[in-house]
């Protein structure tokens, strides 16, 4: 529930951009608030990694549970835009980081041959949560108010995340990962730099697509319910697609498949999203892209093990989270600046921007694939 509740910010963004809830706010304010969910989460990766090494993952993650739920509840009482920055932006981002960062490396410790399949099944859980929130958020806003939509979301994520945190188990006592907050020595490796470059560029496309889709739907004349349902269909694609992709990744190669899926997501933007002007094609695009647009989140841990070895996964992940701070912060801001509100196709430039980002990112993975084929894998204990 860390990511799915955040992915539905696109529904809130569409509502904020077309309402007078915060009269002093601009579209860039709302873009930055959503970006803070991810950027703050990634910015605290180094201290979260160090705290996890010192105190264990459970105390850190429980703190995150309270922070994320508290952010939603606090946002429900916000009257000024700066209050929304602190609550729905920074506090939720803090909670996500404290839960997500310590937990990401756990699955890779328990699986070797089926590592990507396990990650795909786990990632599909975000599709379930996102599907529920995607269909429920707009009706809650419409029928019981924005404030109560935020409060109910806060209560739900508190309960589900607390159960998950209490059940999680790791193998740190056996694997003994160094868990360094900023492993500079890894930056001397070309393959590591390629992996981090992929993450940096692909996030520009990911954030643009994720947060722009609902408002794009409104811009072409669809209703609020149709616009919000696209987010739900996006998560339905995640639910169905990620386990399949995980299985295929273990069979055909993790780097290979991640590269082709990144390329395919860019292709879907140019071939499906840009030409779409009605609800049906957008539903199809949401289902297709939902399965593949979040390839980074699904594969970054298995790819880190593939590139640097299992012991270095937490340290390399910490570098990966730090690397994507800038793109997750500014991608939607760039997209909204590229948007032309009075044009016949307001989102054409943001769509092109997202598609090109995916294609450039794919290039880094294809180069990584070439490099790894020339030397033995680092996937060892």
Short mmCIF file of C-alpha atoms in Angstrom, two decimals:
data_model
loop_
_atom_site.label_atom_id
_atom_site.label_comp_id
_atom_site.label_asym_id
_atom_site.label_seq_id
_atom_site.Cartn_x
_atom_site.Cartn_y
_atom_site.Cartn_z
CA UNK A 1 0.00 0.00 0.00
CA UNK A 2 2.99 2.35 -0.06
CA UNK A 3 3.03 2.80 -3.84
CA UNK A 4 -0.62 2.19 -4.90
CA UNK A 5 -2.02 4.86 -2.61
CA UNK A 6 0.55 7.24 -4.10
CA UNK A 7 -0.08 6.23 -7.72
CA UNK A 8 -3.66 7.44 -7.38
CA UNK A 9 -2.36 10.97 -6.79
CA UNK A 10 -3.13 11.38 -10.49
CA UNK A 11 -6.82 11.33 -9.52
CA UNK A 12 -6.24 14.01 -6.89
CA UNK A 13 -4.13 16.00 -9.36
CA UNK A 14 -6.93 16.02 -11.94
CA UNK A 15 -9.35 17.17 -9.24
CA UNK A 16 -7.02 19.91 -7.96
CA UNK A 17 -6.30 21.23 -11.47
CA UNK A 18 -10.01 21.66 -12.25
CA UNK A 19 -11.31 22.83 -8.86
CA UNK A 20 -10.91 25.85 -6.58
CA UNK A 21 -10.01 23.83 -3.51
CA UNK A 22 -6.83 25.89 -2.97
CA UNK A 23 -7.37 29.21 -4.82
CA UNK A 24 -3.80 30.46 -4.32
CA UNK A 25 -2.25 27.31 -5.84
CA UNK A 26 -0.92 26.91 -9.37
CA UNK A 27 -0.64 23.76 -11.47
CA UNK A 28 3.07 23.63 -10.65
CA UNK A 29 2.25 23.53 -6.93
CA UNK A 30 0.18 20.41 -7.43
CA UNK A 31 2.87 18.84 -9.63
CA UNK A 32 5.49 19.42 -6.95
CA UNK A 33 3.25 18.02 -4.20
CA UNK A 34 2.82 14.74 -6.06
CA UNK A 35 6.50 14.63 -6.89
CA UNK A 36 7.38 14.98 -3.21
CA UNK A 37 5.76 11.58 -2.58
CA UNK A 38 8.59 10.01 -4.54
CA UNK A 39 11.44 12.51 -4.14
CA UNK A 40 11.30 12.63 -0.33
CA UNK A 41 11.03 8.83 -0.23
CA UNK A 42 14.15 8.53 -2.39
CA UNK A 43 16.03 11.33 -0.63
CA UNK A 44 15.90 9.55 2.70
CA UNK A 45 17.24 6.31 1.18
CA UNK A 46 20.80 6.70 2.55
CA UNK A 47 19.74 7.50 6.16
CA UNK A 48 16.97 4.88 5.99
CA UNK A 49 19.53 2.27 4.88
CA UNK A 50 21.87 3.20 7.71
CA UNK A 51 19.04 3.22 10.29
CA UNK A 52 17.95 -0.20 9.08
CA UNK A 53 21.47 -1.54 9.56
CA UNK A 54 21.61 -0.07 13.08
CA UNK A 55 18.10 -0.75 14.42
CA UNK A 56 16.65 -3.37 12.07
CA UNK A 57 13.95 -2.86 9.47
CA UNK A 58 10.86 -3.21 11.66
CA UNK A 59 11.28 -0.05 13.83
CA UNK A 60 12.11 1.99 10.72
CA UNK A 61 9.14 0.63 8.78
CA UNK A 62 6.67 1.12 11.66
CA UNK A 63 7.74 4.77 11.81
CA UNK A 64 6.96 4.94 8.10
CA UNK A 65 3.51 3.46 8.63
CA UNK A 66 2.60 6.24 11.05
CA UNK A 67 4.14 8.93 8.82
CA UNK A 68 2.30 7.91 5.65
CA UNK A 69 -1.08 7.46 7.33
CA UNK A 70 -0.56 10.71 9.23
CA UNK A 71 0.20 12.51 5.96
CA UNK A 72 -3.15 11.50 4.45
CA UNK A 73 -5.08 12.45 7.58
CA UNK A 74 -3.23 15.77 7.95
CA UNK A 75 -3.89 16.56 4.26
CA UNK A 76 -7.62 16.14 4.88
CA UNK A 77 -7.53 19.18 7.17
CA UNK A 78 -5.32 21.36 4.92
CA UNK A 79 -6.65 24.85 4.17
CA UNK A 80 -3.57 26.38 2.57
CA UNK A 81 -1.34 25.06 -0.17
CA UNK A 82 1.78 24.99 2.05
CA UNK A 83 -0.07 22.66 4.38
CA UNK A 84 -0.70 20.32 1.45
CA UNK A 85 3.01 20.46 0.61
CA UNK A 86 3.89 19.27 4.11
CA UNK A 87 1.15 16.64 4.44
CA UNK A 88 0.16 15.09 1.10
CA UNK A 89 3.64 15.82 -0.20
CA UNK A 90 6.53 15.55 2.27
CA UNK A 91 5.00 13.52 5.13
CA UNK A 92 3.54 10.85 2.85
CA UNK A 93 6.85 10.71 0.98
CA UNK A 94 8.70 10.24 4.28
CA UNK A 95 6.42 7.37 5.21
CA UNK A 96 6.83 5.71 1.83
CA UNK A 97 10.61 5.94 2.06
CA UNK A 98 10.81 4.49 5.55
CA UNK A 99 8.67 1.51 4.50
CA UNK A 100 9.82 0.96 0.94
CA UNK A 101 13.61 1.33 1.28
CA UNK A 102 14.16 -1.33 3.99
CA UNK A 103 11.79 -3.82 2.36
CA UNK A 104 12.93 -3.75 -1.27
CA UNK A 105 15.96 -6.02 -0.88
CA UNK A 106 14.16 -8.68 1.17
CA UNK A 107 12.66 -10.74 -1.66
CA UNK A 108 15.99 -11.06 -3.47
CA UNK A 109 17.40 -12.72 -0.34
CA UNK A 110 14.82 -15.52 -0.43
CA UNK A 111 14.92 -16.40 -4.13
CA UNK A 112 17.60 -17.08 -6.72
CA UNK A 113 16.26 -18.94 -9.76
CA UNK A 114 12.76 -17.45 -9.49
CA UNK A 115 13.82 -14.08 -8.13
CA UNK A 116 12.09 -11.99 -10.80
CA UNK A 117 8.91 -14.05 -10.60
CA UNK A 118 8.78 -13.49 -6.85
CA UNK A 119 9.33 -9.77 -7.36
CA UNK A 120 6.62 -9.73 -10.03
CA UNK A 121 4.08 -11.40 -7.76
CA UNK A 122 4.94 -9.02 -4.93
CA UNK A 123 4.74 -6.03 -7.28
CA UNK A 124 1.34 -7.21 -8.46
CA UNK A 125 0.11 -6.44 -4.96
CA UNK A 126 0.50 -2.77 -5.79
CA UNK A 127 -1.90 -3.40 -8.66
CA UNK A 128 -4.56 -4.69 -6.26
CA UNK A 129 -4.25 -1.67 -4.01
CA UNK A 130 -4.07 0.72 -6.93
CA UNK A 131 -7.12 -0.90 -8.54
CA UNK A 132 -9.15 -0.42 -5.37
CA UNK A 133 -8.00 3.15 -4.79
CA UNK A 134 -8.29 3.98 -8.50
CA UNK A 135 -11.98 3.14 -8.60
CA UNK A 136 -12.76 4.40 -5.08
CA UNK A 137 -10.97 7.75 -4.86
CA UNK A 138 -13.08 9.85 -7.24
CA UNK A 139 -16.42 8.50 -5.91
CA UNK A 140 -15.26 9.27 -2.37
CA UNK A 141 -14.31 12.81 -3.37
CA UNK A 142 -17.63 13.29 -5.19
CA UNK A 143 -19.94 11.72 -2.61
CA UNK A 144 -18.35 12.35 0.79
CA UNK A 145 -15.79 15.14 0.18
CA UNK A 146 -12.07 15.46 -0.49
CA UNK A 147 -11.31 15.48 3.25
CA UNK A 148 -12.97 12.16 3.96
CA UNK A 149 -11.43 10.56 0.87
CA UNK A 150 -8.01 11.39 2.30
CA UNK A 151 -8.93 10.22 5.83
CA UNK A 152 -10.30 6.89 4.65
CA UNK A 153 -7.20 6.33 2.54
CA UNK A 154 -5.04 7.08 5.58
CA UNK A 155 -6.93 4.57 7.74
CA UNK A 156 -6.76 1.83 5.10
CA UNK A 157 -3.02 2.23 4.44
CA UNK A 158 -2.31 2.29 8.19
CA UNK A 159 -4.03 -1.03 8.83
CA UNK A 160 -2.71 -2.87 5.76
CA UNK A 161 0.84 -1.59 6.08
CA UNK A 162 1.04 -2.38 9.81
CA UNK A 163 0.01 -5.98 9.16
CA UNK A 164 2.62 -6.28 6.39
CA UNK A 165 5.40 -4.80 8.54
CA UNK A 166 4.67 -7.19 11.40
CA UNK A 167 4.87 -10.18 9.05
CA UNK A 168 8.03 -9.30 7.08
CA UNK A 169 11.17 -11.41 7.57
CA UNK A 170 14.68 -10.99 6.12
CA UNK A 171 17.89 -13.07 5.87
CA UNK A 172 20.35 -10.35 6.84
CA UNK A 173 21.89 -12.59 9.50
CA UNK A 174 22.89 -15.04 6.74
CA UNK A 175 23.55 -12.74 3.80
CA UNK A 176 25.24 -10.03 5.93
CA UNK A 177 24.79 -7.15 3.46
CA UNK A 178 26.97 -4.08 4.17
CA UNK A 179 23.89 -1.79 3.87
CA UNK A 180 25.89 1.34 3.12
CA UNK A 181 24.01 4.59 2.72
CA UNK A 182 26.18 5.78 -0.16
CA UNK A 183 28.55 3.16 -1.59
CA UNK A 184 30.82 5.41 -3.65
CA UNK A 185 33.06 2.51 -4.70
CA UNK A 186 30.19 1.08 -6.76
CA UNK A 187 30.14 4.25 -8.86
CA UNK A 188 33.52 3.28 -10.33
CA UNK A 189 31.83 0.43 -12.21
CA UNK A 190 30.55 1.03 -15.74
CA UNK A 191 27.73 -1.51 -15.39
CA UNK A 192 26.49 0.18 -12.22
CA UNK A 193 26.52 3.58 -13.95
CA UNK A 194 24.47 2.15 -16.82
CA UNK A 195 21.89 0.73 -14.43
CA UNK A 196 21.64 4.03 -12.55
CA UNK A 197 21.37 5.99 -15.82
CA UNK A 198 18.46 3.78 -16.86
CA UNK A 199 16.68 4.52 -13.59
CA UNK A 200 17.26 8.28 -13.91
CA UNK A 201 15.89 8.59 -17.44
CA UNK A 202 13.05 6.06 -17.19
CA UNK A 203 11.62 7.94 -14.20
CA UNK A 204 11.10 11.00 -16.40
CA UNK A 205 8.72 8.99 -18.55
CA UNK A 206 7.16 7.06 -15.66
CA UNK A 207 6.17 10.10 -13.60
CA UNK A 208 4.83 11.95 -16.63
CA UNK A 209 2.63 9.06 -17.71
CA UNK A 210 1.49 8.16 -14.20
CA UNK A 211 0.41 11.63 -13.11
CA UNK A 212 -0.74 13.07 -16.45
CA UNK A 213 -3.10 10.35 -17.63
CA UNK A 214 -6.18 11.40 -15.61
CA UNK A 215 -5.91 15.09 -16.47
CA UNK A 216 -5.22 14.19 -20.11
CA UNK A 217 -8.54 12.33 -20.11
CA UNK A 218 -10.32 15.44 -18.81
CA UNK A 219 -8.58 17.56 -21.45
CA UNK A 220 -10.15 15.51 -24.27
CA UNK A 221 -13.64 15.79 -22.78
CA UNK A 222 -14.00 12.61 -20.73
CA UNK A 223 -15.89 12.68 -17.42
CA UNK A 224 -14.23 12.66 -13.99
CA UNK A 225 -15.32 9.09 -13.36
CA UNK A 226 -13.84 7.96 -16.68
CA UNK A 227 -10.62 9.86 -15.99
CA UNK A 228 -10.21 8.31 -12.54
CA UNK A 229 -11.07 4.84 -13.82
CA UNK A 230 -8.06 5.00 -16.15
CA UNK A 231 -5.84 4.96 -13.07
CA UNK A 232 -7.68 1.86 -11.89
CA UNK A 233 -7.21 0.16 -15.27
CA UNK A 234 -3.54 1.12 -15.13
CA UNK A 235 -3.26 -0.78 -11.86
CA UNK A 236 -5.27 -3.69 -13.25
CA UNK A 237 -2.61 -3.98 -15.94
CA UNK A 238 -0.01 -4.01 -13.17
CA UNK A 239 -1.86 -6.78 -11.34
CA UNK A 240 -2.06 -9.05 -14.38
CA UNK A 241 1.18 -8.16 -16.13
CA UNK A 242 3.86 -8.14 -13.47
CA UNK A 243 3.79 -11.83 -12.44
CA UNK A 244 3.88 -12.79 -16.12
CA UNK A 245 6.78 -10.44 -16.73
CA UNK A 246 8.58 -11.81 -13.67
CA UNK A 247 8.23 -15.37 -14.97
CA UNK A 248 9.44 -14.32 -18.43
CA UNK A 249 12.32 -12.39 -16.89
CA UNK A 250 13.65 -15.46 -15.08
CA UNK A 251 13.38 -17.50 -18.27
CA UNK A 252 14.69 -15.07 -20.91
CA UNK A 253 17.04 -12.89 -18.87
CA UNK A 254 16.34 -10.04 -16.46
CA UNK A 255 18.36 -7.36 -18.23
CA UNK A 256 17.11 -8.38 -21.67
CA UNK A 257 13.46 -8.32 -20.75
CA UNK A 258 13.72 -5.05 -18.79
CA UNK A 259 15.33 -3.43 -21.84
CA UNK A 260 12.66 -4.63 -24.25
CA UNK A 261 9.82 -3.68 -21.89
CA UNK A 262 11.24 -0.18 -21.45
CA UNK A 263 11.39 0.16 -25.23
CA UNK A 264 7.84 -1.22 -25.54
CA UNK A 265 6.45 1.31 -23.08
CA UNK A 266 7.81 4.15 -25.18
CA UNK A 267 6.30 2.50 -28.26
CA UNK A 268 2.88 2.23 -26.58
CA UNK A 269 2.96 5.96 -25.83
CA UNK A 270 3.60 6.88 -29.47
CA UNK A 271 1.33 4.25 -31.02
CA UNK A 272 -1.60 4.19 -28.58
CA UNK A 273 -1.63 7.11 -26.12
CA UNK A 274 -0.89 9.95 -28.53
CA UNK A 275 -3.53 8.94 -31.13
CA UNK A 276 -6.20 8.22 -28.46
CA UNK A 277 -9.11 10.67 -28.37
CA UNK A 278 -11.85 8.46 -26.90
CA UNK A 279 -12.34 6.38 -23.77
CA UNK A 280 -11.96 2.89 -25.29
CA UNK A 281 -8.41 3.26 -26.66
CA UNK A 282 -7.34 4.93 -23.41
CA UNK A 283 -8.61 1.96 -21.41
CA UNK A 284 -6.58 -0.32 -23.68
CA UNK A 285 -3.52 1.90 -23.27
CA UNK A 286 -3.95 1.92 -19.48
CA UNK A 287 -4.06 -1.88 -19.37
CA UNK A 288 -1.04 -2.30 -21.65
CA UNK A 289 1.12 0.39 -20.09
CA UNK A 290 0.06 -0.61 -16.59
CA UNK A 291 1.78 -3.94 -17.06
CA UNK A 292 5.07 -2.42 -18.22
CA UNK A 293 5.43 1.25 -17.24
CA UNK A 294 6.69 0.38 -13.73
CA UNK A 295 9.37 -2.03 -14.94
CA UNK A 296 11.89 -0.10 -12.84
CA UNK A 297 10.13 -0.78 -9.54
CA UNK A 298 9.61 -4.45 -10.37
CA UNK A 299 13.11 -5.22 -11.63
CA UNK A 300 15.53 -2.87 -9.87
CA UNK A 301 16.22 -5.28 -6.98
CA UNK A 302 16.78 -8.38 -9.19
CA UNK A 303 18.85 -6.28 -11.60
CA UNK A 304 20.94 -4.95 -8.70
CA UNK A 305 21.68 -8.53 -7.67
CA UNK A 306 22.51 -9.36 -11.29
CA UNK A 307 24.89 -6.42 -11.64
CA UNK A 308 26.59 -6.15 -8.26
CA UNK A 309 25.89 -9.39 -6.38
CA UNK A 310 23.41 -10.24 -3.64
CA UNK A 311 25.43 -8.76 -0.76
CA UNK A 312 25.57 -5.37 -2.47
CA UNK A 313 21.84 -5.13 -3.24
CA UNK A 314 20.92 -2.77 -0.33
CA UNK A 315 23.91 -0.51 -1.06
CA UNK A 316 23.23 -0.38 -4.81
CA UNK A 317 19.53 0.19 -4.18
CA UNK A 318 20.42 3.14 -1.95
CA UNK A 319 22.39 4.61 -4.87
CA UNK A 320 19.47 3.93 -7.22
CA UNK A 321 17.00 5.75 -4.95
CA UNK A 322 19.36 8.73 -4.67
CA UNK A 323 19.83 8.82 -8.45
CA UNK A 324 16.12 9.17 -9.20
CA UNK A 325 15.44 12.05 -6.77
CA UNK A 326 15.73 14.73 -9.47
CA UNK A 327 13.60 13.03 -12.15
CA UNK A 328 10.78 12.08 -9.77
CA UNK A 329 10.78 15.64 -8.41
CA UNK A 330 10.73 17.51 -11.69
CA UNK A 331 9.27 15.16 -14.33
CA UNK A 332 5.64 16.18 -13.85
CA UNK A 333 6.68 19.81 -13.39
CA UNK A 334 8.38 19.62 -16.80
CA UNK A 335 5.31 17.89 -18.24
CA UNK A 336 2.93 20.57 -17.02
CA UNK A 337 5.24 23.26 -18.39
CA UNK A 338 5.21 21.49 -21.76
CA UNK A 339 1.42 21.26 -21.66
CA UNK A 340 -0.47 23.75 -23.85
CA UNK A 341 -3.87 24.21 -22.11
CA UNK A 342 -5.50 26.13 -24.97
CA UNK A 343 -4.28 23.91 -27.79
CA UNK A 344 -6.36 21.23 -29.49
CA UNK A 345 -3.94 18.59 -28.11
CA UNK A 346 -2.75 20.02 -24.77
CA UNK A 347 -0.66 17.00 -23.76
CA UNK A 348 1.12 16.29 -27.05
CA UNK A 349 4.52 17.59 -25.91
CA UNK A 350 4.38 15.84 -22.49
CA UNK A 351 3.47 12.61 -24.32
CA UNK A 352 6.43 12.95 -26.68
CA UNK A 353 8.67 13.75 -23.72
CA UNK A 354 7.55 10.59 -21.88
CA UNK A 355 7.94 8.37 -24.93
CA UNK A 356 11.44 9.61 -25.72
CA UNK A 357 12.46 9.15 -22.07
CA UNK A 358 11.51 5.47 -22.22
CA UNK A 359 13.41 4.97 -25.47
CA UNK A 360 16.58 6.67 -24.24
CA UNK A 361 16.38 4.65 -21.00
CA UNK A 362 16.08 1.44 -23.01
CA UNK A 363 19.35 2.34 -24.73
CA UNK A 364 21.19 2.25 -21.39
CA UNK A 365 19.85 -1.24 -20.66
CA UNK A 366 20.80 -2.56 -24.08
CA UNK A 367 24.32 -1.30 -23.46
CA UNK A 368 24.29 -2.95 -20.02
CA UNK A 369 23.19 -6.17 -21.70
CA UNK A 370 26.18 -5.94 -24.06
CA UNK A 371 28.58 -5.32 -21.18
CA UNK A 372 27.27 -8.16 -19.01
CA UNK A 373 27.54 -10.65 -21.86
CA UNK A 374 31.27 -9.95 -21.94
CA UNK A 375 31.93 -10.87 -18.30
CA UNK A 376 30.59 -13.27 -15.63
CA UNK A 377 27.53 -12.27 -13.59
CA UNK A 378 28.10 -10.83 -10.11
CA UNK A 379 25.11 -12.69 -8.70
CA UNK A 380 26.82 -14.33 -5.76
CA UNK A 381 26.67 -14.25 -2.01
#
